[in-house]
Coordinates of C-alpha atoms and ligand atoms in Angstrom, one line a residue:
M848 CA 11.3 -57.2 59.3
L849 CA 10.4 -55.2 56.1
K850 CA 10.2 -57.1 54.0
T851 CA 8.2 -59.8 55.3
T852 CA 5.5 -56.7 56.0
S853 CA 5.8 -55.8 52.1
V854 CA 5.1 -59.5 50.7
Y855 CA 2.0 -59.5 54.0
T856 CA 0.8 -56.3 51.9
D857 CA 1.1 -58.1 48.5
V858 CA -0.3 -61.1 50.1
L859 CA -3.2 -59.1 50.8
I860 CA -4.1 -56.4 48.0
H861 CA -4.1 -59.5 46.6
L862 CA -6.5 -61.6 48.2
L863 CA -9.0 -58.0 48.7
L864 CA -9.2 -57.8 45.0
I865 CA -9.5 -61.7 44.3
L866 CA -12.1 -61.4 47.2
G867 CA -13.0 -57.9 45.6
N868 CA -16.7 -56.6 46.0
V869 CA -19.2 -54.4 45.9
E870 CA -22.8 -53.8 47.6
G871 CA -21.8 -57.5 48.9
W872 CA -21.3 -59.0 45.1
T873 CA -18.4 -60.4 44.0
Y874 CA -17.3 -60.9 40.4
H875 CA -15.8 -63.5 38.4
W876 CA -14.7 -63.8 34.8
K877 CA -13.0 -65.4 32.1
D878 CA -9.9 -63.9 30.4
N879 CA -9.1 -67.1 28.8
E880 CA -12.4 -68.1 26.5
T881 CA -15.1 -66.2 25.1
M882 CA -18.5 -67.2 24.8
T883 CA -22.0 -66.1 22.8
W884 CA -24.4 -64.1 25.2
N885 CA -26.8 -67.4 25.7
E886 CA -23.5 -69.1 26.5
T887 CA -22.1 -67.1 29.0
R888 CA -25.6 -66.4 30.5
K889 CA -26.2 -69.9 30.9
W890 CA -21.9 -70.7 32.4
C891 CA -23.1 -67.5 35.0
L892 CA -26.3 -68.8 36.1
T893 CA -24.5 -72.5 36.7
E894 CA -21.5 -71.3 38.3
Y895 CA -22.4 -67.9 39.8
T896 CA -25.9 -66.4 40.1
D897 CA -25.9 -64.6 37.1
I898 CA -24.5 -62.7 34.3
V899 CA -23.3 -59.3 35.9
M900 CA -25.5 -56.8 36.2
V901 CA -23.7 -53.3 36.4
H902 CA -26.5 -50.8 37.9
N903 CA -24.3 -48.6 39.9
E904 CA -21.2 -46.7 39.0
N905 CA -19.4 -48.6 41.6
V906 CA -19.7 -52.3 39.8
T907 CA -18.3 -49.4 36.9
Y908 CA -15.2 -48.6 38.9
F909 CA -14.7 -52.2 40.0
L910 CA -15.1 -54.2 36.1
K911 CA -12.7 -50.7 35.1
N912 CA -10.1 -51.7 37.8
N913 CA -10.5 -55.5 37.7
L914 CA -10.7 -56.7 34.1
K915 CA -7.9 -56.7 31.9
E916 CA -7.0 -53.7 29.9
K917 CA -7.7 -55.0 26.0
S918 CA -6.3 -52.6 23.0
S919 CA -9.1 -55.0 20.8
S920 CA -11.4 -57.0 20.8
P921 CA -13.0 -60.2 22.0
Y922 CA -13.7 -57.9 25.5
Y923 CA -16.5 -58.5 27.8
W924 CA -20.4 -59.6 27.7
I925 CA -22.4 -57.9 30.3
G926 CA -26.1 -58.8 31.6
L927 CA -27.6 -56.6 29.5
R928 CA -29.7 -57.2 26.3
K929 CA -32.6 -56.0 24.3
I930 CA -36.3 -56.8 25.3
K931 CA -39.0 -55.8 22.8
E932 CA -37.0 -52.6 21.9
T933 CA -36.0 -52.1 26.0
W934 CA -32.4 -52.4 27.5
T935 CA -33.3 -55.2 30.5
W936 CA -30.7 -56.8 33.4
A937 CA -31.0 -60.9 32.6
A938 CA -30.2 -61.0 36.3
N939 CA -33.3 -59.5 37.7
G940 CA -35.9 -58.2 34.6
Q941 CA -35.4 -54.8 35.1
S942 CA -35.1 -51.9 32.3
V943 CA -32.2 -49.8 32.7
N944 CA -31.7 -46.9 34.2
Y945 CA -28.0 -46.2 35.2
E946 CA -26.5 -46.5 31.5
N947 CA -22.8 -46.6 30.2
W948 CA -22.6 -45.8 26.7
A949 CA -19.8 -45.3 24.6
P950 CA -19.6 -42.6 22.3
N951 CA -22.4 -42.6 19.3
E952 CA -23.5 -46.3 20.9
P953 CA -26.0 -48.2 20.9
N954 CA -26.0 -47.7 17.5
N955 CA -27.4 -51.1 17.0
N956 CA -25.7 -52.3 13.3
K957 CA -27.1 -54.2 10.9
A958 CA -30.5 -54.0 12.9
D959 CA -28.3 -57.0 14.9
E960 CA -26.6 -55.2 18.1
N961 CA -29.2 -56.7 20.6
C962 CA -26.7 -57.8 23.2
V963 CA -23.8 -55.7 25.5
E964 CA -20.6 -55.4 26.0
L965 CA -18.2 -53.6 28.2
Y966 CA -15.1 -52.3 26.9
T967 CA -11.3 -52.9 28.7
S968 CA -9.5 -50.4 25.9
T969 CA -7.8 -47.2 27.6
N970 CA -10.1 -45.5 26.4
N971 CA -12.9 -46.9 26.6
K972 CA -12.9 -48.4 29.5
G973 CA -16.1 -49.6 31.2
K974 CA -18.1 -47.8 28.8
W975 CA -20.9 -50.1 27.0
N976 CA -21.8 -51.2 22.7
D977 CA -24.1 -53.1 21.2
D978 CA -23.4 -55.9 19.6
S979 CA -24.6 -59.1 17.5
C980 CA -25.3 -61.9 21.0
K981 CA -23.4 -64.4 18.3
N982 CA -20.1 -62.8 18.7
K983 CA -17.9 -64.7 21.0
K984 CA -16.5 -62.4 24.3
H985 CA -15.3 -63.2 27.8
P986 CA -17.6 -63.9 30.0
V987 CA -18.5 -61.8 33.7
C988 CA -20.7 -63.0 36.0
H989 CA -22.0 -62.3 39.4
K990 CA -22.3 -63.9 42.8
G991 CA -24.5 -62.8 45.2
K992 CA -23.1 -64.1 48.4
K993 CA -23.0 -61.4 51.0
L994 CA -19.4 -61.2 51.4
E995 CA -17.5 -58.3 53.6
M996 CA -14.1 -57.3 54.1
K997 CA -13.3 -58.6 57.1
D998 CA -14.5 -62.2 55.9
A999 CA -11.9 -61.7 53.6
L1000 CA -9.4 -60.9 56.1
L1001 CA -10.3 -64.0 58.0
V1002 CA -9.7 -66.3 54.8
Q1003 CA -6.1 -64.9 54.8
L1004 CA -5.5 -65.4 58.3
V1005 CA -7.0 -69.1 57.9
Ligands
LIG1654 C1 -9.2 -71.2 31.7 O1 -8.4 -71.2 33.4 C2 -9.2 -72.0 33.8 C3 -8.5 -71.5 35.2 O2 -6.5 -71.5 35.1 C4 -8.6 -73.7 33.4 O3 -8.9 -74.5 34.5 C5 -9.0 -73.4 32.1 O4 -8.8 -74.8 32.0 C6 -8.6 -72.7 30.7 N1 -9.2 -72.7 30.1 C7 -8.6 -73.2 28.6 C8 -10.0 -72.7 27.2 O5 -7.5 -72.7 28.7
LIG1655 C1 -30.8 -67.1 23.4 O1 -31.6 -67.6 23.8 C2 -32.8 -67.1 23.5 C3 -33.9 -67.8 24.5 O2 -33.4 -68.9 25.3 C4 -32.7 -67.3 22.3 O3 -34.4 -66.8 21.6 C5 -32.6 -66.6 21.3 O4 -32.9 -67.3 20.3 C6 -31.0 -67.1 21.2 N1 -30.2 -66.0 20.7 C7 -29.6 -66.8 19.7 C8 -28.4 -65.9 18.9 O5 -28.9 -68.0 19.9
LIG1656 C1 -21.0 -46.4 45.8 O1 -20.5 -46.2 47.2 C2 -20.2 -45.4 47.7 C3 -19.2 -46.1 48.6 O2 -19.0 -47.4 49.5 C4 -21.2 -45.4 48.4 O3 -21.4 -44.1 49.5 C5 -23.0 -45.3 47.0 O4 -24.0 -44.5 47.7 C6 -23.1 -46.2 46.5 N1 -23.4 -45.5 45.3 C7 -24.7 -46.5 44.7 C8 -24.4 -45.7 43.8 O5 -24.4 -47.8 45.3
LIG1657 CA1 -23.0 -51.0 18.5

Protein backbone atom coordinates (compact mmCIF):
# COMPACT_ATOMS: atom_id res chain seq x y z
CA MET A 1 0.00 0.00 0.00
CA LEU A 2 2.76 2.37 0.97
CA LYS A 3 4.66 1.50 -2.18
CA THR A 4 1.63 2.03 -4.42
CA THR A 5 0.99 5.39 -2.82
CA SER A 6 4.56 6.47 -3.36
CA VAL A 7 4.51 5.44 -7.04
CA TYR A 8 1.22 7.24 -7.41
CA THR A 9 2.68 10.38 -5.82
CA ASP A 10 5.71 10.13 -8.07
CA VAL A 11 3.60 9.91 -11.22
CA LEU A 12 1.46 12.78 -10.00
CA ILE A 13 4.42 15.03 -9.28
CA HIS A 14 5.87 14.20 -12.68
CA LEU A 15 2.62 15.05 -14.43
CA LEU A 16 2.27 18.30 -12.55
CA LEU A 17 5.77 19.22 -13.67
CA ILE A 18 5.02 18.41 -17.30
CA LEU A 19 1.78 20.33 -17.17
CA GLY A 20 3.26 22.91 -14.83
CA ASN A 21 1.93 26.34 -15.51
CA VAL A 22 2.05 29.90 -14.30
CA GLU A 23 -1.15 31.89 -14.51
CA GLY A 24 -2.51 29.59 -17.18
CA TRP A 25 0.56 29.59 -19.43
CA THR A 26 2.43 26.37 -20.08
CA TYR A 27 6.15 26.23 -20.86
CA HIS A 28 7.92 24.11 -23.45
CA TRP A 29 11.61 23.75 -24.25
CA LYS A 30 14.21 21.57 -25.92
CA ASP A 31 17.31 20.37 -24.12
CA ASN A 32 18.65 18.41 -27.08
CA GLU A 33 18.59 21.11 -29.78
CA THR A 34 19.90 24.65 -30.19
CA MET A 35 18.83 27.47 -32.52
CA THR A 36 19.51 31.14 -33.21
CA TRP A 37 17.09 33.60 -31.59
CA ASN A 38 15.16 34.04 -34.87
CA GLU A 39 14.92 30.28 -35.36
CA THR A 40 13.71 29.91 -31.79
CA ARG A 41 10.94 32.44 -32.32
CA LYS A 42 9.90 30.76 -35.56
CA TRP A 43 9.78 27.35 -33.90
CA CYS A 44 7.76 28.68 -30.95
CA LEU A 45 5.26 30.44 -33.24
CA THR A 46 4.81 27.23 -35.20
CA GLU A 47 4.56 24.78 -32.31
CA TYR A 48 3.23 26.86 -29.41
CA THR A 49 2.11 30.47 -28.90
CA ASP A 50 5.41 32.42 -28.84
CA ILE A 51 8.96 32.56 -27.46
CA VAL A 52 8.71 32.71 -23.68
CA MET A 53 7.90 35.95 -21.88
CA VAL A 54 9.48 36.13 -18.41
CA HIS A 55 7.47 39.07 -17.17
CA ASN A 56 7.43 38.42 -13.42
CA GLU A 57 9.13 36.50 -10.60
CA ASN A 58 6.67 33.61 -10.85
CA VAL A 59 7.79 32.75 -14.37
CA THR A 60 11.42 33.09 -13.25
CA TYR A 61 10.72 30.76 -10.33
CA PHE A 62 9.10 28.17 -12.59
CA LEU A 63 11.92 28.22 -15.17
CA LYS A 64 14.63 28.15 -12.50
CA ASN A 65 13.10 25.03 -11.06
CA ASN A 66 12.32 23.21 -14.28
CA LEU A 67 14.93 23.99 -16.92
CA LYS A 68 18.01 21.82 -16.91
CA GLU A 69 20.85 23.13 -14.77
CA LYS A 70 23.94 23.67 -16.93
CA SER A 71 27.48 24.55 -16.03
CA SER A 72 28.27 26.31 -19.32
CA SER A 73 26.85 27.67 -22.59
CA PRO A 74 24.57 27.05 -24.43
CA TYR A 75 21.80 28.17 -22.09
CA TYR A 76 18.23 29.12 -23.08
CA TRP A 77 16.83 31.90 -25.30
CA ILE A 78 13.93 33.94 -23.93
CA GLY A 79 11.61 36.20 -25.91
CA LEU A 80 13.30 39.52 -25.21
CA ARG A 81 15.32 41.53 -27.72
CA LYS A 82 16.41 45.10 -28.29
CA ILE A 83 14.37 47.16 -30.73
CA LYS A 84 15.58 50.72 -31.29
CA GLU A 85 17.57 50.55 -28.02
CA THR A 86 14.53 49.33 -26.01
CA TRP A 87 14.30 45.83 -24.51
CA THR A 88 11.01 44.56 -25.95
CA TRP A 89 9.06 41.32 -25.44
CA ALA A 90 8.39 39.55 -28.74
CA ALA A 91 5.12 38.05 -27.54
CA ASN A 92 3.26 41.30 -26.82
CA GLY A 93 5.51 44.06 -28.19
CA GLN A 94 5.79 45.71 -24.74
CA SER A 95 8.97 47.09 -23.23
CA VAL A 96 10.26 45.42 -20.05
CA ASN A 97 9.29 46.52 -16.58
CA TYR A 98 10.28 43.39 -14.59
CA GLU A 99 14.02 42.74 -15.24
CA ASN A 100 16.36 40.08 -13.89
CA TRP A 101 19.84 40.77 -15.31
CA ALA A 102 22.94 38.93 -14.13
CA PRO A 103 25.63 41.11 -12.50
CA ASN A 104 27.20 43.55 -15.02
CA GLU A 105 24.63 42.75 -17.70
CA PRO A 106 23.43 43.87 -20.16
CA ASN A 107 26.93 44.80 -21.37
CA ASN A 108 26.36 44.78 -25.17
CA ASN A 109 29.69 43.09 -25.76
CA LYS A 110 31.22 43.99 -29.17
CA ALA A 111 28.10 46.14 -29.71
CA ASP A 112 26.36 43.02 -31.00
CA GLU A 113 24.21 41.76 -28.13
CA ASN A 114 20.57 42.36 -28.99
CA CYS A 115 18.91 39.17 -27.72
CA VAL A 116 18.52 37.77 -24.19
CA GLU A 117 19.40 34.39 -22.76
CA LEU A 118 18.46 32.91 -19.40
CA TYR A 119 21.29 31.32 -17.45
CA THR A 120 20.72 28.02 -15.69
CA SER A 121 24.12 27.79 -14.01
CA THR A 122 24.19 27.29 -10.25
CA ASN A 123 25.41 30.81 -9.51
CA ASN A 124 23.24 32.78 -11.92
CA LYS A 125 20.21 30.56 -12.28
CA GLY A 126 17.28 32.46 -13.80
CA LYS A 127 19.37 35.59 -14.48
CA TRP A 128 19.54 37.26 -17.88
CA ASN A 129 22.41 38.05 -20.23
CA ASP A 130 22.35 39.95 -23.53
CA ASP A 131 24.11 37.98 -26.25
CA SER A 132 24.48 37.87 -30.03
CA CYS A 133 21.19 36.79 -31.66
CA LYS A 134 23.18 34.57 -34.01
CA ASN A 135 24.40 32.28 -31.25
CA LYS A 136 22.63 28.96 -30.90
CA LYS A 137 20.86 28.19 -27.63
CA HIS A 138 18.06 25.99 -26.38
CA PRO A 139 14.57 27.32 -27.18
CA VAL A 140 11.88 28.05 -24.55
CA CYS A 141 8.32 28.75 -25.67
CA HIS A 142 5.04 29.41 -23.90
CA LYS A 143 1.55 28.36 -24.77
CA GLY A 144 -1.44 30.48 -23.88
CA LYS A 145 -3.92 27.70 -23.31
CA LYS A 146 -5.64 28.01 -19.96
CA LEU A 147 -4.68 24.97 -17.90
CA GLU A 148 -5.77 24.61 -14.30
CA MET A 149 -4.33 22.17 -11.78
CA LYS A 150 -7.64 20.29 -11.72
CA ASP A 151 -7.21 19.65 -15.46
CA ALA A 152 -3.83 18.11 -14.73
CA LEU A 153 -5.48 15.73 -12.27
CA LEU A 154 -8.16 14.89 -14.80
CA VAL A 155 -5.58 13.99 -17.41
CA GLN A 156 -3.96 11.62 -14.98
CA LEU A 157 -7.18 9.80 -14.17
CA VAL A 158 -8.15 9.29 -17.82
C1 LIG B 1 15.11 15.68 -29.31
O1 LIG B 1 14.18 15.00 -28.48
C2 LIG B 1 12.89 14.90 -29.07
C3 LIG B 1 11.94 14.34 -28.02
O2 LIG B 1 12.51 13.27 -27.33
C4 LIG B 1 12.96 14.05 -30.33
O3 LIG B 1 11.70 13.94 -30.94
C5 LIG B 1 13.94 14.70 -31.30
O4 LIG B 1 14.10 13.90 -32.42
C6 LIG B 1 15.29 14.93 -30.62
N1 LIG B 1 16.14 15.70 -31.53
C7 LIG B 1 17.41 15.42 -31.74
C8 LIG B 1 18.15 16.33 -32.66
O5 LIG B 1 17.97 14.46 -31.21
C1 LIG C 1 16.01 38.12 -37.45
O1 LIG C 1 14.79 38.43 -38.11
C2 LIG C 1 14.56 39.82 -38.24
C3 LIG C 1 13.16 40.05 -38.74
O2 LIG C 1 12.74 39.03 -39.59
C4 LIG C 1 15.65 40.41 -39.17
O3 LIG C 1 15.45 41.78 -39.34
C5 LIG C 1 17.00 40.16 -38.54
O4 LIG C 1 18.02 40.58 -39.40
C6 LIG C 1 17.20 38.68 -38.22
N1 LIG C 1 18.41 38.56 -37.42
C7 LIG C 1 19.34 37.64 -37.65
C8 LIG C 1 20.53 37.68 -36.77
O5 LIG C 1 19.25 36.81 -38.56
C1 LIG D 1 2.85 35.08 -8.19
O1 LIG D 1 2.03 34.00 -7.78
C2 LIG D 1 1.40 34.23 -6.53
C3 LIG D 1 0.70 32.95 -6.13
O2 LIG D 1 -0.11 32.47 -7.17
C4 LIG D 1 0.45 35.43 -6.68
O3 LIG D 1 -0.18 35.69 -5.45
C5 LIG D 1 1.24 36.63 -7.12
O4 LIG D 1 0.37 37.71 -7.38
C6 LIG D 1 2.03 36.33 -8.39
N1 LIG D 1 2.92 37.44 -8.68
C7 LIG D 1 2.85 38.10 -9.83
C8 LIG D 1 3.83 39.21 -9.99
O5 LIG D 1 2.04 37.82 -10.71
CA1 LIG E 1 26.21 40.25 -22.30
